[in-house]
mmCIF file of C-alpha atoms in Angstrom:
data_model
loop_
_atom_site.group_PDB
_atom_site.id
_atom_site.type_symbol
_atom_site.label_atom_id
_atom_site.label_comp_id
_atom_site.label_asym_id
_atom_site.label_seq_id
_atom_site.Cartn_x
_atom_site.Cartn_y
_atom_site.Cartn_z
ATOM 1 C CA UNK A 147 0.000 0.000 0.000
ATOM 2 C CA UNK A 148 1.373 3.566 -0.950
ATOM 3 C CA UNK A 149 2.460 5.582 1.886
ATOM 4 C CA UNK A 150 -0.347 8.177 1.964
ATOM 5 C CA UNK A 151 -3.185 5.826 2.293
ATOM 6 C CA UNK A 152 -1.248 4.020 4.880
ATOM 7 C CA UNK A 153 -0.898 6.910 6.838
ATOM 8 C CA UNK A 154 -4.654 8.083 6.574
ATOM 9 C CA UNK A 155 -5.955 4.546 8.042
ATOM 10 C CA UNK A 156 -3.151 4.171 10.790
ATOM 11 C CA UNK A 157 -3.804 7.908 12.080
ATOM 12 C CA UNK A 158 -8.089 6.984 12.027
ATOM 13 C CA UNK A 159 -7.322 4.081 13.836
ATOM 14 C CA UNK A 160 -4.923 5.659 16.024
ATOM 15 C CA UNK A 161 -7.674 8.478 17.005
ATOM 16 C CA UNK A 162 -9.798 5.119 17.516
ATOM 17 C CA UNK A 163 -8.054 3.857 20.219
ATOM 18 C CA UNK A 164 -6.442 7.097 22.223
ATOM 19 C CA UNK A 165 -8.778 7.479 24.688
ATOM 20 C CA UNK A 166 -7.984 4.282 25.691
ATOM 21 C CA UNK A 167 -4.211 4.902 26.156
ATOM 22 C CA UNK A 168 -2.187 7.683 28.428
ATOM 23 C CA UNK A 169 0.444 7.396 24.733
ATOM 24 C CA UNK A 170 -0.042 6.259 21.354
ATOM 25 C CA UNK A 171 2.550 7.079 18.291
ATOM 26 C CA UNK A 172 2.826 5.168 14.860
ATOM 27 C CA UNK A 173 5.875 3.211 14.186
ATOM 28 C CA UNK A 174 7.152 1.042 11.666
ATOM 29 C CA UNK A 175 7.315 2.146 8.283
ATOM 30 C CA UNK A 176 5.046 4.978 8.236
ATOM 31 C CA UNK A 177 7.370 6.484 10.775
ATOM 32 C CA UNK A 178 10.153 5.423 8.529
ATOM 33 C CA UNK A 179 8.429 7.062 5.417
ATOM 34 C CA UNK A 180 8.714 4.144 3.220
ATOM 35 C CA UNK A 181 6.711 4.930 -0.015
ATOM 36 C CA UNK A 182 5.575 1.393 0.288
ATOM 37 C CA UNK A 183 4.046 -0.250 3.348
ATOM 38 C CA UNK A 184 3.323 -4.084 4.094
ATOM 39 C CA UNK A 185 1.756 -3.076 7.589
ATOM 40 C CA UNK A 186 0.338 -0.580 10.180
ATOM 41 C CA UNK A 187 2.130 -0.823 13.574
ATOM 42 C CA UNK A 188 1.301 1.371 16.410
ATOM 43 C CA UNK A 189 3.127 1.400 19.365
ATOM 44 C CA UNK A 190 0.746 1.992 22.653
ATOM 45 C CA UNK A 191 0.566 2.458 26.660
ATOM 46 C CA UNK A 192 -2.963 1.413 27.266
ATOM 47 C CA UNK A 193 -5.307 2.608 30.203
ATOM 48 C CA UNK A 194 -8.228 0.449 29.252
ATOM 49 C CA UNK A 195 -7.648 -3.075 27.918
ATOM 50 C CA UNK A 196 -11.294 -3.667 27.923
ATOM 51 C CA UNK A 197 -12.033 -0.669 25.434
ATOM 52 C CA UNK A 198 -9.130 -1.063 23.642
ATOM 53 C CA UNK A 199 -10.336 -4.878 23.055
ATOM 54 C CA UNK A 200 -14.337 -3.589 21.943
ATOM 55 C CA UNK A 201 -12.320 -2.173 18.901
ATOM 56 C CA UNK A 202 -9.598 -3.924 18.222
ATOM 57 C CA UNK A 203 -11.424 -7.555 18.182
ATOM 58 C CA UNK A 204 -13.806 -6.124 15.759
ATOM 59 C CA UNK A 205 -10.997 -6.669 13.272
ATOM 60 C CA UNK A 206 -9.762 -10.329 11.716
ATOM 61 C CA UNK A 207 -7.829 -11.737 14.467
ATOM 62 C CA UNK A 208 -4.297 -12.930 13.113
ATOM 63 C CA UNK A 209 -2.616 -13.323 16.485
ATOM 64 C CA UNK A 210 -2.157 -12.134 19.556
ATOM 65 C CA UNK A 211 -4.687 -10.506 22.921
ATOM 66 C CA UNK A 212 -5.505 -7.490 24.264
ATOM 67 C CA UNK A 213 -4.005 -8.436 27.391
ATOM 68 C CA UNK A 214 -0.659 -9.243 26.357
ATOM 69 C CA UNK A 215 2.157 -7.111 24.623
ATOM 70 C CA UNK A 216 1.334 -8.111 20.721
ATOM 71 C CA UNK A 217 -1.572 -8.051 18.700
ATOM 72 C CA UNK A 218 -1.988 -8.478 14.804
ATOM 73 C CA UNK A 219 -4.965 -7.713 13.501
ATOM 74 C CA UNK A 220 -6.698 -7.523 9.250
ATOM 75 C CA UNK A 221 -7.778 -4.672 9.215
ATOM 76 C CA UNK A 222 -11.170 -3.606 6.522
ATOM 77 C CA UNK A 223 -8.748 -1.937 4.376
ATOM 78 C CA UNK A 224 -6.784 -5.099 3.831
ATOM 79 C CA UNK A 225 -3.704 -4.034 5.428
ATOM 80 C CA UNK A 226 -2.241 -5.117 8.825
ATOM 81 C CA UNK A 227 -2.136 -3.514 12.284
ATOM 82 C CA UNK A 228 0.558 -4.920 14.312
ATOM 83 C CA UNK A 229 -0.258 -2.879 18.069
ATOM 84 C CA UNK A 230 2.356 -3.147 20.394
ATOM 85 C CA UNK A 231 1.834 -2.870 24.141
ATOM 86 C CA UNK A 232 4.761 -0.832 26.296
ATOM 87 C CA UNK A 233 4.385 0.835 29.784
ATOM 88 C CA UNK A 234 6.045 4.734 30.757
ATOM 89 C CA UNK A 235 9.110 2.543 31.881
ATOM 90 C CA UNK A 236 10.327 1.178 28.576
ATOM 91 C CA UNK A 237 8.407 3.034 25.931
ATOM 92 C CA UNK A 238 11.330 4.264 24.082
ATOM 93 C CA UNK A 239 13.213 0.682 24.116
ATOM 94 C CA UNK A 240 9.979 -0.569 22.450
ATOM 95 C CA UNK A 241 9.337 2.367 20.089
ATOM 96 C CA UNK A 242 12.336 2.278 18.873
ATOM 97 C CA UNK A 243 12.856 -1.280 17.505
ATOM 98 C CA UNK A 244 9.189 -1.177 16.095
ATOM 99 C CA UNK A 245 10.074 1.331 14.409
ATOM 100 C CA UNK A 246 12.900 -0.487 12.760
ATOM 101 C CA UNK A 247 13.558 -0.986 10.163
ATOM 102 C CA UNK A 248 14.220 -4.575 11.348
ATOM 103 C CA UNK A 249 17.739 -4.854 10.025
ATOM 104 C CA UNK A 250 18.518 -1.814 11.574
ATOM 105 C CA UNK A 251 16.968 -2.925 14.901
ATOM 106 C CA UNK A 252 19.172 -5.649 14.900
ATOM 107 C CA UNK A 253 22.590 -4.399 13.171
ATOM 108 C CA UNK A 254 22.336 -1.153 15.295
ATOM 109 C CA UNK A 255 20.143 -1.277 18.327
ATOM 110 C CA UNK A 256 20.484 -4.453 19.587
ATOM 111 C CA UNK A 257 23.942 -4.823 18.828
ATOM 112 C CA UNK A 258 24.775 -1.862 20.556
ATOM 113 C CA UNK A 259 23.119 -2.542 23.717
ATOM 114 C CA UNK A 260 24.736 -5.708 23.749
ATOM 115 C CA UNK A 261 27.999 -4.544 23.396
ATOM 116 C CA UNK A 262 27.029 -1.698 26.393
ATOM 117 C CA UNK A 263 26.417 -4.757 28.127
ATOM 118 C CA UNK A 264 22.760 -4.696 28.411
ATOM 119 C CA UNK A 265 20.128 -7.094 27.166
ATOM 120 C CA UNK A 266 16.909 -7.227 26.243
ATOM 121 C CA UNK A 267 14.542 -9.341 28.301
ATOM 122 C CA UNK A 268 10.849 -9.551 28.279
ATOM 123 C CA UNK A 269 10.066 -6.197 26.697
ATOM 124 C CA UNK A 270 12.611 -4.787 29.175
ATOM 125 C CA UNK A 271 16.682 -3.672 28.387
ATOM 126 C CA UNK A 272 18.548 -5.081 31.502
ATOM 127 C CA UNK A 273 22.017 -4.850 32.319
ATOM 128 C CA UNK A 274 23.181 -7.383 35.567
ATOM 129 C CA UNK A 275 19.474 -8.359 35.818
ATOM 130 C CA UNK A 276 18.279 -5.204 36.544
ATOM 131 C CA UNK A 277 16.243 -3.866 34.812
ATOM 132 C CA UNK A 278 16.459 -0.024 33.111
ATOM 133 C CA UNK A 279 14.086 2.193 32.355
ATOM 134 C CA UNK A 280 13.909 3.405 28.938
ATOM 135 C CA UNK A 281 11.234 6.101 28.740
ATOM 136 C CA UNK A 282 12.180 7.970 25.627
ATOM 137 C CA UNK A 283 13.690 6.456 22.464
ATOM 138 C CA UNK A 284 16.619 9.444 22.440
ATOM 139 C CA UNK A 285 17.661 7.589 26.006
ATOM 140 C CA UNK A 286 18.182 4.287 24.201
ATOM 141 C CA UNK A 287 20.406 6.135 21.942
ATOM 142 C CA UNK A 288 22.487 7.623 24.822
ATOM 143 C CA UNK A 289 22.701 4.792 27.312
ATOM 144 C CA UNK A 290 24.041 2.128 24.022
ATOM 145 C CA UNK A 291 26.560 4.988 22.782
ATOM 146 C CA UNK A 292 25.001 5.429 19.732
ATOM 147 C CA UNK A 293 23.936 8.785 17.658
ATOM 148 C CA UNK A 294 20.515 9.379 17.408
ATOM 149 C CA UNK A 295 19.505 8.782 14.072
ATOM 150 C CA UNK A 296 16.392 10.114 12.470
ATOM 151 C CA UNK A 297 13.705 7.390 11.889
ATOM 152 C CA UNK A 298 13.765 8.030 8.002
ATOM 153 C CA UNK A 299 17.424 7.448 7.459
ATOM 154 C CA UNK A 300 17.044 3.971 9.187
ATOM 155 C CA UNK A 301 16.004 2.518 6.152
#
């Protein structure tokens, strides 16, 4: 799907579901600003599952709950959402590798924050077990050692 319709249908269903979340942001490749998209993903801190579920399970169910930190979802328009679940403490850890793209979450992200000596563990980066809050995506950048790069130039 071109780019612009992508972007309409991700932002209606975004509006569709923020009143049910204290943060909501679109990820992926509309972030990215590929001219082509496979998928919507939306990256979300819920405050009511319940709500959030009266919409979402309207849709095609591909995989995934309400209640847990993935959902994938057909959407009318024939495209995918792909909603990811974070909470305050590690919203930018999970915003960042959704929005990719993948190669770049893995080449640049994760390899950084392995060589920082952190992991990631359950939706969480942890470094000695421990686990550290990552609340913006700019503070996964710092605490790996690695420039912030702008979501479009990470291919």
């Amino acid at each position: 799907m071109k780019l612009e319709e992508a972007y309409q249908i991700a932002e209606k269903i975004k509006k569709q579901l923020e009143p049910y979340c204290d943060r909501i942001a679109i990820a992926g490749s509309l972030r990215r600003e590929k001219t082509d998209v496979k998928d919507i993903e939306i990256v979300a801190i819920p405050n009511d599952r319940f709500q959030l579920g009266l919409i979402v399970n309207k849709w095609k169910k591909i995989r995934g709950e309400v209640g847990g930190k993935y959902l994938q979802r057909e959407l009318p328009e024939r495209i995918n959402l792909d909603l990811f679940f974070a909470n305050e403490k590690n919203w930018g850890y999970i915003f960042a590798i959704r929005t990719g793209s993948a190669e770049y979450s893995h080449k640049v992200l994760a390899t950084g924050w392995l060589k920082a000596g952190y992991k990631g563990v359950d939706g969480m980066l942890t470094k000695n077990k421990q686990e550290i809050e990552v609340r913006e995506e700019e503070d996964l950048f710092k605490l790996i050692g690695v420039e912030y790069v702008e979501p479009r130039l990470r291919g």
